[in-house]
Coordinates of C-alpha atoms and ligand atoms in Angstrom, one line a residue:
X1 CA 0.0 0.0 0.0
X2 CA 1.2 3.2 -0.7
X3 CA 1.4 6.5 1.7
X4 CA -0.3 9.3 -0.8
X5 CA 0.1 12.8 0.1
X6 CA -2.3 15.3 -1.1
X7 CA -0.7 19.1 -0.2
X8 CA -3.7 22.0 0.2
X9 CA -7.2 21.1 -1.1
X10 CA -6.9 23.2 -3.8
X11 CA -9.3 23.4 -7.3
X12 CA -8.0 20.1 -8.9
X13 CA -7.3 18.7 -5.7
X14 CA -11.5 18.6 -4.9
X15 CA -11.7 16.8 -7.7
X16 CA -9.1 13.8 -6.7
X17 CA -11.3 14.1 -3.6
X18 CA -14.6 13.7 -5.5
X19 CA -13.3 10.7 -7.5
X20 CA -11.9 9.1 -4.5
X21 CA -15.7 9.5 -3.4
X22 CA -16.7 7.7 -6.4
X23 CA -14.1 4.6 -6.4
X24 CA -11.6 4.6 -4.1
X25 CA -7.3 4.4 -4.6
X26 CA -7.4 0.6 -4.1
X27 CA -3.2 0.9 -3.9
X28 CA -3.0 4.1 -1.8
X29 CA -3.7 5.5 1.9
X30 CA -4.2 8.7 1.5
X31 CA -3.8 12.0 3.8
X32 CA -4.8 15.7 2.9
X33 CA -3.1 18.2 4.5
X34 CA -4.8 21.6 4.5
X35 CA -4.6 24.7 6.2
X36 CA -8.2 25.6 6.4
X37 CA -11.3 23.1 6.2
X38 CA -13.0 24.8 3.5
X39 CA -12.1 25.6 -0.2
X40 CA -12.5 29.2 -0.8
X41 CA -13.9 28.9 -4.8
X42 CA -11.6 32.5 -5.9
X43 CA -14.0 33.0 -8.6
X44 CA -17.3 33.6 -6.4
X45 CA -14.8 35.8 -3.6
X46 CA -16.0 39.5 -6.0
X47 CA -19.1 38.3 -5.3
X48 CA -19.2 37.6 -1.6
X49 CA -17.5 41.2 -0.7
X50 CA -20.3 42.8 -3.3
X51 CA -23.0 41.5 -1.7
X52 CA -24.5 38.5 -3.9
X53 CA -23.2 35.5 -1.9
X54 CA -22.5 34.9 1.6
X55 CA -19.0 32.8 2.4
X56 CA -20.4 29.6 2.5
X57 CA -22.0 29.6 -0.8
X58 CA -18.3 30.5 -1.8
X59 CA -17.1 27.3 0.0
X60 CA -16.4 23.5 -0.9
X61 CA -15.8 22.1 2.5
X62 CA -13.1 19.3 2.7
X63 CA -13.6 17.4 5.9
X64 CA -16.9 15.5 4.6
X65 CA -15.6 15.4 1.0
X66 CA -12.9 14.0 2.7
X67 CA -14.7 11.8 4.3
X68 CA -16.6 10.5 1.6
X69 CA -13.3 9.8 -0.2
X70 CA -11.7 7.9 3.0
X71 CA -9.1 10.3 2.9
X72 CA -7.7 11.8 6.0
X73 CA -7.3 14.6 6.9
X74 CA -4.7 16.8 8.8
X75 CA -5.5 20.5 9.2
X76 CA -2.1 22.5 8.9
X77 CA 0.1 23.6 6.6
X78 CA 3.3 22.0 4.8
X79 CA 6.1 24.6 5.9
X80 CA 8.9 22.5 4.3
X81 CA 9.6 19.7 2.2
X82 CA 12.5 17.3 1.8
X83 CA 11.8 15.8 -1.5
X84 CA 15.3 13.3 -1.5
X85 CA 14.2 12.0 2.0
X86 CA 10.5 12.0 0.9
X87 CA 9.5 14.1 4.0
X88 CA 7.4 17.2 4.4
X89 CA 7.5 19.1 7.8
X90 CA 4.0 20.8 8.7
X91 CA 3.3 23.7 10.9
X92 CA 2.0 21.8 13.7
X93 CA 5.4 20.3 14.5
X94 CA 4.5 16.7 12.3
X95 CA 6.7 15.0 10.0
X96 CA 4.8 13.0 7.5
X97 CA 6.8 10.3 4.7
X98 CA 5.6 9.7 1.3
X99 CA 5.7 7.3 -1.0
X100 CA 3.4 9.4 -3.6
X101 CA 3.0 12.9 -2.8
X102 CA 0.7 15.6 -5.0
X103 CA 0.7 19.1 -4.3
X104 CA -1.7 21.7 -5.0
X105 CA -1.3 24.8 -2.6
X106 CA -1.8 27.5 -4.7
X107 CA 0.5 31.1 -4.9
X108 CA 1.7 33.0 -2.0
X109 CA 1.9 37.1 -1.5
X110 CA 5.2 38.4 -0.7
X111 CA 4.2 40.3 2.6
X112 CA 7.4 42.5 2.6
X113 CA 7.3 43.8 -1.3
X114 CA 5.7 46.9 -1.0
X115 CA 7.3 48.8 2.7
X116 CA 4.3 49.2 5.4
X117 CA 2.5 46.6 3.7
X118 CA 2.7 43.8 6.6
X119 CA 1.2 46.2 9.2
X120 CA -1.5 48.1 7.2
X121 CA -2.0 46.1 4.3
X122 CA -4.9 43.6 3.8
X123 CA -3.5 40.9 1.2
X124 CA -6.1 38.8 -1.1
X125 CA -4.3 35.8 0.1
X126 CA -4.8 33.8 1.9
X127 CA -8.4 34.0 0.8
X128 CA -10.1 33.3 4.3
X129 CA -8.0 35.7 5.8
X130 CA -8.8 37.9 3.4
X131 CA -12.6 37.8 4.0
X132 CA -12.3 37.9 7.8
X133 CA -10.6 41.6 7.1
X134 CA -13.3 42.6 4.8
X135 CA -16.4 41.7 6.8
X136 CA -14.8 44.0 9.9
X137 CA -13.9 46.5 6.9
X138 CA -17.7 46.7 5.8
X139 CA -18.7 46.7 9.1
X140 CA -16.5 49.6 9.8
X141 CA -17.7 51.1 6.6
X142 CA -21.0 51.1 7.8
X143 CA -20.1 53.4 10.0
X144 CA -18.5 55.8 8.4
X145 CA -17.2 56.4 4.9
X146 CA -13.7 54.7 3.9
X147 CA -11.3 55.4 1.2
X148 CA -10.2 52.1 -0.5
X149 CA -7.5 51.6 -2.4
X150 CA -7.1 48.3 -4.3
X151 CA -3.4 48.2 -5.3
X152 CA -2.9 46.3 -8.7
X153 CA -4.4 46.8 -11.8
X154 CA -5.2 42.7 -12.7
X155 CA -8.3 40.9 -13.1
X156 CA -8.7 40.4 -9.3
X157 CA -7.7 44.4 -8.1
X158 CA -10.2 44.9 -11.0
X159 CA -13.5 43.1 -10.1
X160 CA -12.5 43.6 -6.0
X161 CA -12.5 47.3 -6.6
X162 CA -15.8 46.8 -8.8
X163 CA -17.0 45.0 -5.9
X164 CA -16.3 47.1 -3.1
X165 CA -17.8 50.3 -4.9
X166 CA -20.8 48.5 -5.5
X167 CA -21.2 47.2 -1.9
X168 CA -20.4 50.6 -0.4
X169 CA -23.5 51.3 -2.4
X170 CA -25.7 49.2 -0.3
X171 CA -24.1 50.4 3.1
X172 CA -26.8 53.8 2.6
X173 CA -25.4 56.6 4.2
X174 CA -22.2 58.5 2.2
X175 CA -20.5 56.1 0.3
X176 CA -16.9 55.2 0.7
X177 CA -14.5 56.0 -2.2
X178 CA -12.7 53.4 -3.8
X179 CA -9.1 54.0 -6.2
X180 CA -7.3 51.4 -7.9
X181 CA -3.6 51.8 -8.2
X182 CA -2.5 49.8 -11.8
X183 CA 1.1 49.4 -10.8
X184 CA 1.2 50.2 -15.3
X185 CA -0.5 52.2 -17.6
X186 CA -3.6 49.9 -18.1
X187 CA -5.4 47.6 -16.3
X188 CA -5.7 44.1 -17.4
X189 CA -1.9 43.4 -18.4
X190 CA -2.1 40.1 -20.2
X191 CA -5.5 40.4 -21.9
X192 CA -6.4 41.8 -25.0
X193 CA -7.0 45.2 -25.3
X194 CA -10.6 45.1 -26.2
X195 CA -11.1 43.8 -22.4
X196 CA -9.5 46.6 -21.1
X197 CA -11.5 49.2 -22.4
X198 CA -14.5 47.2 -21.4
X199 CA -13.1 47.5 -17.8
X200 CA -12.3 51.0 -17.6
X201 CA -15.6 51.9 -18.8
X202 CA -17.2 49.9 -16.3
X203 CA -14.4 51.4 -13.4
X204 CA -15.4 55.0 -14.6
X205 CA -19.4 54.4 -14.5
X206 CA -18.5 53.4 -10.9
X207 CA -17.0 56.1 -10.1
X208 CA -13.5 54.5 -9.2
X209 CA -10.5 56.2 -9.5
X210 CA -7.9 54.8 -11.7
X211 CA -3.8 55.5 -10.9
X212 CA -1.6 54.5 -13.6
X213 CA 1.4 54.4 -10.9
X214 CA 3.1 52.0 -8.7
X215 CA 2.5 51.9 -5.1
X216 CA 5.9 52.4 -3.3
X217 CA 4.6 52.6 0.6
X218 CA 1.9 52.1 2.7
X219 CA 1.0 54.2 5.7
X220 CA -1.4 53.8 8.5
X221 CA -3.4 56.8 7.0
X222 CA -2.6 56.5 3.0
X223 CA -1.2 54.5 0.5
X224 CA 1.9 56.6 -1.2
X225 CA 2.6 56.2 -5.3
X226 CA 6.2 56.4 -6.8
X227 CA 5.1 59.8 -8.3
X228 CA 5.2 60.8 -5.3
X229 CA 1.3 61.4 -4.8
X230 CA -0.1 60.2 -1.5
X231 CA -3.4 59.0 -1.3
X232 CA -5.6 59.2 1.7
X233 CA -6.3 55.1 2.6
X234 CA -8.2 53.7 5.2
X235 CA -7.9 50.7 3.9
X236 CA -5.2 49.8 1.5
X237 CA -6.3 45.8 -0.6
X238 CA -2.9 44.3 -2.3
X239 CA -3.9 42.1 -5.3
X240 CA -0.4 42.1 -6.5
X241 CA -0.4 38.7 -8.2
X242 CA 1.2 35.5 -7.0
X243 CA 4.3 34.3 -5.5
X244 CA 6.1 30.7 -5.0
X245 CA 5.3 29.3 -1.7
X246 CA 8.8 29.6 -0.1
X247 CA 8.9 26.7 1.9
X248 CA 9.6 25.2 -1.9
X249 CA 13.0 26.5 -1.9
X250 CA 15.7 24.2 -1.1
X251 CA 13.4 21.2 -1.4
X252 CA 15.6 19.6 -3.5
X253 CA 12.3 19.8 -6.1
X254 CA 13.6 21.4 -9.8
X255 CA 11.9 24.9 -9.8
X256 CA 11.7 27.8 -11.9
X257 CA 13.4 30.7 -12.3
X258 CA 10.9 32.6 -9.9
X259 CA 10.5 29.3 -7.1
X260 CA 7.2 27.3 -9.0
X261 CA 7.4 23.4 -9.4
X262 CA 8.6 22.6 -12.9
X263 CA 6.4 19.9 -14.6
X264 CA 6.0 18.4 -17.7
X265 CA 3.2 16.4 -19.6
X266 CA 2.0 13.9 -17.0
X267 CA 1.8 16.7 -14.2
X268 CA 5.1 15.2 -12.4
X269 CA 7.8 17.7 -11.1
X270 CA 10.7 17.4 -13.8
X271 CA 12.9 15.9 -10.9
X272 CA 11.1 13.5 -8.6
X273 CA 8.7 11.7 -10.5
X274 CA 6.5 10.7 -7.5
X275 CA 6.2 14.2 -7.2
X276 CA 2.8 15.9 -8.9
X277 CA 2.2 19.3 -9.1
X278 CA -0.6 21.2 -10.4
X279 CA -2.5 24.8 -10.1
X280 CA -0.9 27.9 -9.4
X281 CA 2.3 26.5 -7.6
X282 CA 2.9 24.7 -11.0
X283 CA 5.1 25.6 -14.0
X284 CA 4.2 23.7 -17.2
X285 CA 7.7 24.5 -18.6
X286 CA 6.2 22.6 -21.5
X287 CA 2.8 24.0 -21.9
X288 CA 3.1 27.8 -20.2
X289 CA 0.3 29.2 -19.3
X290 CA -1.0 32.2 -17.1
X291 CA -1.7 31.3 -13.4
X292 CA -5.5 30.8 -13.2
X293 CA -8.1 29.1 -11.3
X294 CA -9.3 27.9 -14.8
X295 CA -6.1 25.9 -15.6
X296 CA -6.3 24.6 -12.0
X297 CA -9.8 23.4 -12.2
X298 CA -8.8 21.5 -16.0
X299 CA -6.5 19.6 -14.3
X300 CA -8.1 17.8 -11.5
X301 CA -9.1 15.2 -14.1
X302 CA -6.2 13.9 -15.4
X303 CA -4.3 14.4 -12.0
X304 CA -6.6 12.4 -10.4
X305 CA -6.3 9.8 -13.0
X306 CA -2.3 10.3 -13.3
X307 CA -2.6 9.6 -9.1
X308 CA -4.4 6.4 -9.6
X309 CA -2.0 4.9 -12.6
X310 CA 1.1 6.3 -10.3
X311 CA 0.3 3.9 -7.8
X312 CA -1.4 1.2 -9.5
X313 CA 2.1 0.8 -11.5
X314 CA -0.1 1.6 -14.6
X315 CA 1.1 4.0 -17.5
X316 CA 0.4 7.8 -17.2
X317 CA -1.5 9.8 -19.3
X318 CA -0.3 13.3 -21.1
X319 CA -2.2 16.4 -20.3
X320 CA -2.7 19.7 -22.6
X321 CA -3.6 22.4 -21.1
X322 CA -6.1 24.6 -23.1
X323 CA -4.9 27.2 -25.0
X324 CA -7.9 29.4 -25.2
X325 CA -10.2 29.5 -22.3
X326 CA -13.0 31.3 -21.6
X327 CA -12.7 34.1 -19.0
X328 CA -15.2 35.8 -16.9
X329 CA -15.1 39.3 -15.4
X330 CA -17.4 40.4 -12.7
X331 CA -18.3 44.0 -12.4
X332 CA -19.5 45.1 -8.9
X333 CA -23.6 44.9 -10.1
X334 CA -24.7 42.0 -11.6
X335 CA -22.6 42.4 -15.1
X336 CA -19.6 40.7 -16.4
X337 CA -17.0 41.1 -18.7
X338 CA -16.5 37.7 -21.2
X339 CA -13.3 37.0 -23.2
X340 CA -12.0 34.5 -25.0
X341 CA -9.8 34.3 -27.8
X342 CA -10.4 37.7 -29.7
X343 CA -14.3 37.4 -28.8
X344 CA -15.0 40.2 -26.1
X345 CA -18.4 40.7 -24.5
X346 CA -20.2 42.6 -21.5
X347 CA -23.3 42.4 -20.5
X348 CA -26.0 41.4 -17.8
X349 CA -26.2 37.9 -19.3
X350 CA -22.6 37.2 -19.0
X351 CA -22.8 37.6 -15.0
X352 CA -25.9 34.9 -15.3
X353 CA -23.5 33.1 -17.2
X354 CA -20.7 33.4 -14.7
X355 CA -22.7 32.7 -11.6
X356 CA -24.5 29.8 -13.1
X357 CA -20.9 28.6 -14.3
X358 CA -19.4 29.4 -10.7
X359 CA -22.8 28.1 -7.8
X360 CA -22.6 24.3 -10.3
X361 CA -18.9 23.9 -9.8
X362 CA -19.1 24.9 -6.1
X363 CA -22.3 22.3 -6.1
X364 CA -20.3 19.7 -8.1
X365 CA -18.2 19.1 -4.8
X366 CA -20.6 19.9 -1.8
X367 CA -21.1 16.8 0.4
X368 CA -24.6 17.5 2.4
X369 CA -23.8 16.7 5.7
X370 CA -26.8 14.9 7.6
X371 CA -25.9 14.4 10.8
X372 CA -23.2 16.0 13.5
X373 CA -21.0 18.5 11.8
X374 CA -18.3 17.8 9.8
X375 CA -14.9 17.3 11.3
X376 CA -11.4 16.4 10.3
X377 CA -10.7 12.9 10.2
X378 CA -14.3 11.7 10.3
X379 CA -16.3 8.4 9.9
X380 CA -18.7 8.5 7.3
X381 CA -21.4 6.9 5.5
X382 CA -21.7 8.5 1.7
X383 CA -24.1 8.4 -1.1
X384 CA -22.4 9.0 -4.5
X385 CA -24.9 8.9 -7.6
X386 CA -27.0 6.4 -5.8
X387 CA -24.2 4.3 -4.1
X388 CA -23.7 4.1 -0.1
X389 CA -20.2 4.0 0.9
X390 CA -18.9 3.6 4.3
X391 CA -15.6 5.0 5.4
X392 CA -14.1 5.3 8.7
X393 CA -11.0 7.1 9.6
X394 CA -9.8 8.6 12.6
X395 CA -12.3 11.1 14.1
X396 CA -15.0 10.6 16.0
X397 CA -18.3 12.4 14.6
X398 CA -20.2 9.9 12.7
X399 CA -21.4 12.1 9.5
X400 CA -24.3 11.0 6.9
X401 CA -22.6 12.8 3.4
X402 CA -24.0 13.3 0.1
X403 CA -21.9 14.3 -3.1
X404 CA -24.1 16.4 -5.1
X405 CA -23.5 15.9 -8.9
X406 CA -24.4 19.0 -11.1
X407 CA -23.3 20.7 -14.1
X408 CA -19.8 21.7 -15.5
X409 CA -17.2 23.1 -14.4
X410 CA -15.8 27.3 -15.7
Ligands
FAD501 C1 -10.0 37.7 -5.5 C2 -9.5 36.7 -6.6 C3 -10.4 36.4 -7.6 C4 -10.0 35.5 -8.6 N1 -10.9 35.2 -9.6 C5 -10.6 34.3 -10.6 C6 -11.5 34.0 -11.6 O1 -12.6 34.5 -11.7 N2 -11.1 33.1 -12.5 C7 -9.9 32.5 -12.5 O2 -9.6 31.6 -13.3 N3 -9.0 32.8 -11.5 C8 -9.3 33.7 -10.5 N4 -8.4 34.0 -9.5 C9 -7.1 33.3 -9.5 C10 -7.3 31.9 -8.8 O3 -7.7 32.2 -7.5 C11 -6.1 31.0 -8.8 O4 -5.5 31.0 -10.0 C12 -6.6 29.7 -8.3 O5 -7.1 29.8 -7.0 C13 -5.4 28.7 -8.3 O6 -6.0 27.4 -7.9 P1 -5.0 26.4 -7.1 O7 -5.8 25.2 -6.9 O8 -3.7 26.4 -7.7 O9 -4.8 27.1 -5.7 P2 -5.7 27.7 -4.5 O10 -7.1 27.9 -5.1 O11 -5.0 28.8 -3.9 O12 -5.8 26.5 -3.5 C14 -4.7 26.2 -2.7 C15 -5.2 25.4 -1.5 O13 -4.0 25.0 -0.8 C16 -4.0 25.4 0.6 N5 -2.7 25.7 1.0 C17 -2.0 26.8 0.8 N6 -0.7 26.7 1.4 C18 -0.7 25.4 1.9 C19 0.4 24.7 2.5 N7 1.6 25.2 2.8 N8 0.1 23.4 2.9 C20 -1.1 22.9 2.7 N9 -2.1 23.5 2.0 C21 -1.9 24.8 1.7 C22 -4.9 26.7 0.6 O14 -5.5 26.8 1.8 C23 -5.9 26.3 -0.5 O15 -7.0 25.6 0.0 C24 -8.7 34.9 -8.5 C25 -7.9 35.2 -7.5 C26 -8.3 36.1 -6.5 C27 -7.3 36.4 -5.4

């Protein structure tokens, strides 16, 4: 039997889960190790902050999908890895071995890039962090008005600013004022220019002040730009991209030139076969392709069948990541922004599109708990398209679980 470790319960990683659900790794124990026991879906997080969804509509939760899957489950974090000795050390002080280990953990924020940022700053990631600062934000804003500024000009500073203004909206009283600092001279870097000007028209008919600067400082009272303007801040959002997870460095793992796993074809790191990587902390030297949830998503399936050949000894199966996918904007109100290719779109519709897209992949891995609430390491009995399965691992709670099938995936 082989020891299976699955690293952060991340978009393709629900979907190992789900499968596991279906027909369990006959060759494998496996063990999920995850900081937090739900799975913040990134693309529904505009959402929650404007208003249409609360958190948990946001949220795959692990510990009954787990369940379900047989899987167990340790909630912490892998801080470092030793991928010659086939050891990864984890914040709570554990040291687990592995015979088969697959990580998908996501990006990190580098805290100390932009000076001031650690003690003023409120970072997109980690995402349930994240939302714990904005619900005491919009309760302050409640209050009183705040001045917002969202500090890079991507797709996520873009719909988060859109979001914000639109849910400052809904506060009544005098709205707070919301900026977004580009860190360039457009937003959007990366997609075609017809997207962009969709955005900035819909950033102007919210009223949002755009900065085509880069912020060099953070105080406690304003965010300052390398121009040299300083703009009043109350609250200053960094959505300055993604960073390698630096516990990767030194791992003995073959990474890129900016810390990411390299991997080729069969989703295996280019140095320790046994080694899968996938998501954002992934480099597909051989297939490059920008860091989105979308490319994360595609490649639960073939991971999870890559997984299953791995330790069944059977042959693995190449996976191409799309070139063109389509992409999804929200804008505050219920509109969105649709791209793909050199096809460019905005409309009402397209948000129907998006949240219909986004609530069926968030249903696809929902477990419906029936009885006592989920907890890590869990005994459980599941129903999976009409089949009971009974799993028990280490916890206590008995739970009755259901995994919902529904529609397709973004
Ligand atoms: C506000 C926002 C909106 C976005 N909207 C979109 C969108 O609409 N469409 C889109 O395609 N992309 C979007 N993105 C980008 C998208 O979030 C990422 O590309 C996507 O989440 C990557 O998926 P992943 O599975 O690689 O990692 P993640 O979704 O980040 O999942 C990683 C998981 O691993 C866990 N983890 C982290 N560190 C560790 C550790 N050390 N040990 C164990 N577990 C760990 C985390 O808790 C998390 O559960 C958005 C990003 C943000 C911030």
């Amino acid at each position: 039997m082989k020891r299976l470790l699955l690293l952060g319960g991340g978009h393709a990683h629900v979907h190992v889960l789900r499968e596991m659900a279906r027909e369990r790794f006959a060759a494998a124990e496996v063990t999920l190790v995850t900081p937090f026991m739900r799975q913040m879906y990134s693309g529904m997080v505009p959402g929650v902050i404007a208003g249409h969804y609360r958190a948990e509509q946001a949220a795959i939760q692990l510990a009954p999908l787990a369940a379900a899957a047989g899987v167990q489950v340790l909630e912490t974090a892998a801080v470092g890895l030793d991928a010659v000795r086939r050891l990864v050390r984890l914040a709570n002080g554990q040291v687990l071995g592995y015979d088969v280990m697959s990580i998908d953990t996501g990006s990190e924020m580098d805290r100390g890039r932009v000076a001031g940022a650690r003690q003023h700053a409120l970072f997109v990631r980690p995402i349930e962090h994240f939302l714990a600062d904005v619900e005491d934000m919009l309760d302050a804003a409640s209050r009183q008005a705040l001045d917002v500024v969202v500090i890079g000009g991507g797709a996520a500073g873009v719909e988060l600013a859109l979001a914000f203004q639109f849910r400052f909206g809904l506060l009544g009283g005098e709205p707070g004022r919301v900026a977004l600092v580009l860190g360039g001279d457009r937003v959007l870097p990366g997609y075609p220019e017809s997207v962009a000007r969709h955005a900035e028209r819909a950033l102007e008919r919210a009223r949002i002040t755009l900065f085509r600067d880069t912020c060099v400082e953070i105080r406690a009272d304003a965010v300052v730009l390398a121009s040299g303007a300083r703009l009043a801040c109350d609250a200053p959002v960094l959505a300055t991209g993604s960073e390698a997870p630096p516990w990767l460095a030194g791992s003995g793992l073959a990474l890129d030139g900016h810390g990411f796993i390299v991997t080729g074809p069969t989703q295996q790191s280019g140095s320790h076969p046994e080694v899968f990587a996938v998501g954002d902390v992934a480099t597909r030297i051989d297939a490059p392709h920008p860091r989105s949830g979308v490319y994360a998503v595609r490649a639960g399936p073939p991971l999870q069948g890559n997984l299953r050949a791995f330790c069944s000894g059977a042959p693995l199966k190449r996976h191409m990541p799309q070139e063109k996918t389509l992409n999804l904007l929200s804008c505050g109100r219920r509109r969105a922004i649709a791209n793909r290719g050199g096809w460019t779109a905005e409309g009402r519709w397209l948000w129907w599109l998006k949240d219909h897209i986004d609530r069926s992949f968030v249903a696809r891995y929902s477990v419906r708990v029936g009885s006592a609430s989920a907890a890590p390491m869990t005994s459980a009995a599941a129903t999976i398209n009409g089949n009971t399965t009974t799993t028990t691992t280490a916890a206590p709670a008995a739970a009755q679980s259901e995994v919902t099938p529904s529609a397709e995936t973004r």
